[in-house]
């Protein structure tokens, strides 16, 4: 289905934060599609396309896995994991690479999980041997990995961690926070043996905020669907699973009204992603990420991740250089037409900023023009 | 702020179900606003306008009440009520006028409430003396009223019920499901002494689905904010209250990313509502509702509500006439360009249909043209 009309968004200050990102004209046009009943044939077709293609996005061919799209924020995905595939009292191991990993741990605790946290050094990931040791010491019902912690721009090696988990404690469910990774970092749901990956619409998937998107394995689902005591209503996989299966198979169903317009925009964005091809897209975004990091180095700036291996591809956290006042730099970039984000790691607030470079902005040349603006801003501030 | 661009939505099949409703061109155009950071000055201004004007929508001047807008469906509002202002084990009295009242009861039970339900006769409301008796017999922490049950189009007299509650059991919190009422039925939050009213964007508020909107009293909030044990994360009033207060006072804050585009559309819709004036709007919609019901009678059709006093103003449930096959009628209306909804009350499935007549469709003449289509369709089917 094409976008409902030709739309070219007006010139505006570019949002180069790690989400919400800039959106393509067609995605935004799809947000303005006229009203459709949530059980109309048109919308059922849209939602079916979305659910079928989520399988491709998560690289799953296992018919027993299931994708979900709910109205909500990425945060809601934490609640879904905590209330459906973890029972109160069960032990969960959280690998922390920053603010968002810690918040996930907090959410798990609210719902009664017994949480242990291994915290990485700032700018680094949790070493594999530490994870192995801990899994050998203690039996965990689940482990959580924040694929990319948006507060530090550190990327964890989900494949390697999953391998360790499978080796030492194969029954431990692997839960991945993919909020800042799905659509820009590679994720092999089946091949790596993942059980639950959650994300949000406004990051690399390239759709306005408002959708909580997640993907569950057969064994995660089996645990959720066989729970004796329901511990959640809106976030219940028991309630949503038949709904998603119905839409994916081409019929309507109702639990709560889906966000028709935003899901239509998600369809448009998935069409754009698969028109390029997922692997090609990941490569394009990685290349732009490398270029951006090279430019940062060229400008004598230092990134927060300890080395390129642990540096994410969808955003980069950069220390303010000595002699430059952080707020002044952000203001100058703002004047030149770019919004970037301040740093939010508790120990480093005010010391760094974060630039999102994923999705549409990579293709529209926004990052290239931003690099120039950054260079000029630094020059002007050092004069 | 005007809509981001001039947009006239294309001709399309009109969605005259009880939500999602048809949306104005400007509301849809606002859905396509270019990306803004959730903490950008532009978006803070938008969200501030929305939160300030929710006070007017709920007719509250008490500075200690608070409005909320979360990414989610109306259903999420049930979770918010059940997990924040009711403690596990507390007794709750549910007044049931249909499918949605019963689902709310189910949600409350999931979170541990001890629920008693008084079920009205089909097409009627729960009699005031029955409510009074029950409140005298038993101490309830809260009572829930489904203002308009979308399954039956029955409207409860929230003012009269609240008066009874204040008289017999003033400490009982009054929770109102206003999903199919806010924006089309009168609600006097302060004057009637309500404690929690929840709604969704896609009904009479006139905005695409994706927002859970609710409003809390000082005493509901005080209970929520002083809870010893947190029982929810994403739906937590403890976590959202400082965020809403920040945005309403003109500064950004973060718990989970708000749905920037849909909230911008909500601002546009509130501007439209208050340009007409809320009371005038309610009167316009009530007049159209009366006209529609008169037309229904003229066509020898019978509505599901027992009498006009308990018939809602935003939608009408109508029995299929004898000798007319329900699906044939819905199909014929579809061919003429109108989507209406089937009936979902368990005991009456297949026996009635539901027509939404709220918001934009009242103003754009959709209801008038639908009346003609209904008349013609019936004629054609009876030939």
mmCIF file of N, CA, C and O in Angstrom, chain A residues 51 78 105 108 138 151-152 162 199 226 231 252 259 261 270 308 312 318 334 377 380:
data_model
loop_
_atom_site.group_PDB
_atom_site.id
_atom_site.type_symbol
_atom_site.label_atom_id
_atom_site.label_comp_id
_atom_site.label_asym_id
_atom_site.label_seq_id
_atom_site.Cartn_x
_atom_site.Cartn_y
_atom_site.Cartn_z
ATOM 1 N N UNK A 51 2.980 -7.926 11.239
ATOM 2 C CA UNK A 51 3.326 -9.081 12.080
ATOM 3 C C UNK A 51 4.134 -10.118 11.306
ATOM 4 O O UNK A 51 5.079 -10.707 11.836
ATOM 5 N N UNK A 78 9.408 -4.003 29.194
ATOM 6 C CA UNK A 78 9.993 -4.505 30.445
ATOM 7 C C UNK A 78 8.912 -5.135 31.309
ATOM 8 O O UNK A 78 9.101 -6.199 31.889
ATOM 9 N N UNK A 105 16.222 -3.466 35.695
ATOM 10 C CA UNK A 105 16.358 -4.206 36.964
ATOM 11 C C UNK A 105 15.314 -3.718 37.966
ATOM 12 O O UNK A 105 14.678 -4.529 38.669
ATOM 13 N N UNK A 108 11.946 -5.154 37.118
ATOM 14 C CA UNK A 108 11.870 -6.575 37.496
ATOM 15 C C UNK A 108 11.620 -6.720 38.995
ATOM 16 O O UNK A 108 10.831 -7.567 39.436
ATOM 17 N N UNK A 138 25.114 -19.598 40.494
ATOM 18 C CA UNK A 138 23.711 -19.406 40.866
ATOM 19 C C UNK A 138 22.826 -19.837 39.704
ATOM 20 O O UNK A 138 23.207 -19.700 38.545
ATOM 21 N N UNK A 151 22.108 5.161 27.226
ATOM 22 C CA UNK A 151 22.777 6.172 28.057
ATOM 23 C C UNK A 151 24.273 6.226 27.820
ATOM 24 O O UNK A 151 24.916 7.236 28.079
ATOM 25 N N UNK A 152 24.843 5.113 27.312
ATOM 26 C CA UNK A 152 26.306 5.067 27.169
ATOM 27 C C UNK A 152 26.753 4.791 25.731
ATOM 28 O O UNK A 152 27.924 4.949 25.409
ATOM 29 N N UNK A 162 24.878 -15.124 24.653
ATOM 30 C CA UNK A 162 23.910 -16.223 24.524
ATOM 31 C C UNK A 162 24.635 -17.565 24.479
ATOM 32 O O UNK A 162 24.163 -18.561 25.049
ATOM 33 N N UNK A 199 11.434 -3.849 21.868
ATOM 34 C CA UNK A 199 11.925 -2.595 21.313
ATOM 35 C C UNK A 199 10.783 -1.583 21.243
ATOM 36 O O UNK A 199 9.692 -1.835 21.768
ATOM 37 N N UNK A 226 1.163 -20.688 30.344
ATOM 38 C CA UNK A 226 0.819 -21.698 31.349
ATOM 39 C C UNK A 226 0.908 -21.187 32.782
ATOM 40 O O UNK A 226 0.831 -21.954 33.734
ATOM 41 N N UNK A 231 -0.661 -12.032 36.566
ATOM 42 C CA UNK A 231 -0.143 -10.924 37.370
ATOM 43 C C UNK A 231 -0.216 -9.600 36.618
ATOM 44 O O UNK A 231 0.281 -8.588 37.095
ATOM 45 N N UNK A 252 -9.634 -10.226 12.193
ATOM 46 C CA UNK A 252 -9.600 -9.235 13.270
ATOM 47 C C UNK A 252 -9.879 -9.888 14.611
ATOM 48 O O UNK A 252 -10.433 -10.980 14.688
ATOM 49 N N UNK A 259 -3.273 1.026 17.764
ATOM 50 C CA UNK A 259 -3.006 2.373 17.246
ATOM 51 C C UNK A 259 -2.935 2.305 15.718
ATOM 52 O O UNK A 259 -1.867 2.168 15.130
ATOM 53 N N UNK A 261 -3.170 4.288 13.078
ATOM 54 C CA UNK A 261 -2.293 5.146 12.256
ATOM 55 C C UNK A 261 -0.815 4.806 12.471
ATOM 56 O O UNK A 261 -0.045 4.747 11.502
ATOM 57 N N UNK A 270 8.569 -0.688 7.555
ATOM 58 C CA UNK A 270 9.055 -2.045 7.280
ATOM 59 C C UNK A 270 9.214 -2.255 5.775
ATOM 60 O O UNK A 270 10.174 -2.897 5.320
ATOM 61 N N UNK A 308 36.170 0.526 19.774
ATOM 62 C CA UNK A 308 35.181 0.423 18.693
ATOM 63 C C UNK A 308 34.348 -0.849 18.776
ATOM 64 O O UNK A 308 33.217 -0.886 18.316
ATOM 65 N N UNK A 312 28.228 1.179 19.851
ATOM 66 C CA UNK A 312 27.006 0.894 19.095
ATOM 67 C C UNK A 312 27.020 1.585 17.733
ATOM 68 O O UNK A 312 27.780 2.528 17.498
ATOM 69 N N UNK A 318 29.654 11.059 23.089
ATOM 70 C CA UNK A 318 30.930 11.758 22.880
ATOM 71 C C UNK A 318 31.195 12.688 24.062
ATOM 72 O O UNK A 318 30.310 13.454 24.467
ATOM 73 N N UNK A 334 22.184 23.591 18.128
ATOM 74 C CA UNK A 334 20.763 23.914 18.004
ATOM 75 C C UNK A 334 20.559 25.071 17.035
ATOM 76 O O UNK A 334 19.673 25.031 16.165
ATOM 77 N N UNK A 377 31.020 24.306 14.888
ATOM 78 C CA UNK A 377 30.645 24.745 16.242
ATOM 79 C C UNK A 377 31.857 24.700 17.164
ATOM 80 O O UNK A 377 32.087 25.627 17.953
ATOM 81 N N UNK A 380 34.212 27.534 16.358
ATOM 82 C CA UNK A 380 33.699 28.817 16.846
ATOM 83 C C UNK A 380 33.851 28.950 18.358
ATOM 84 O O UNK A 380 34.167 30.011 18.872
#
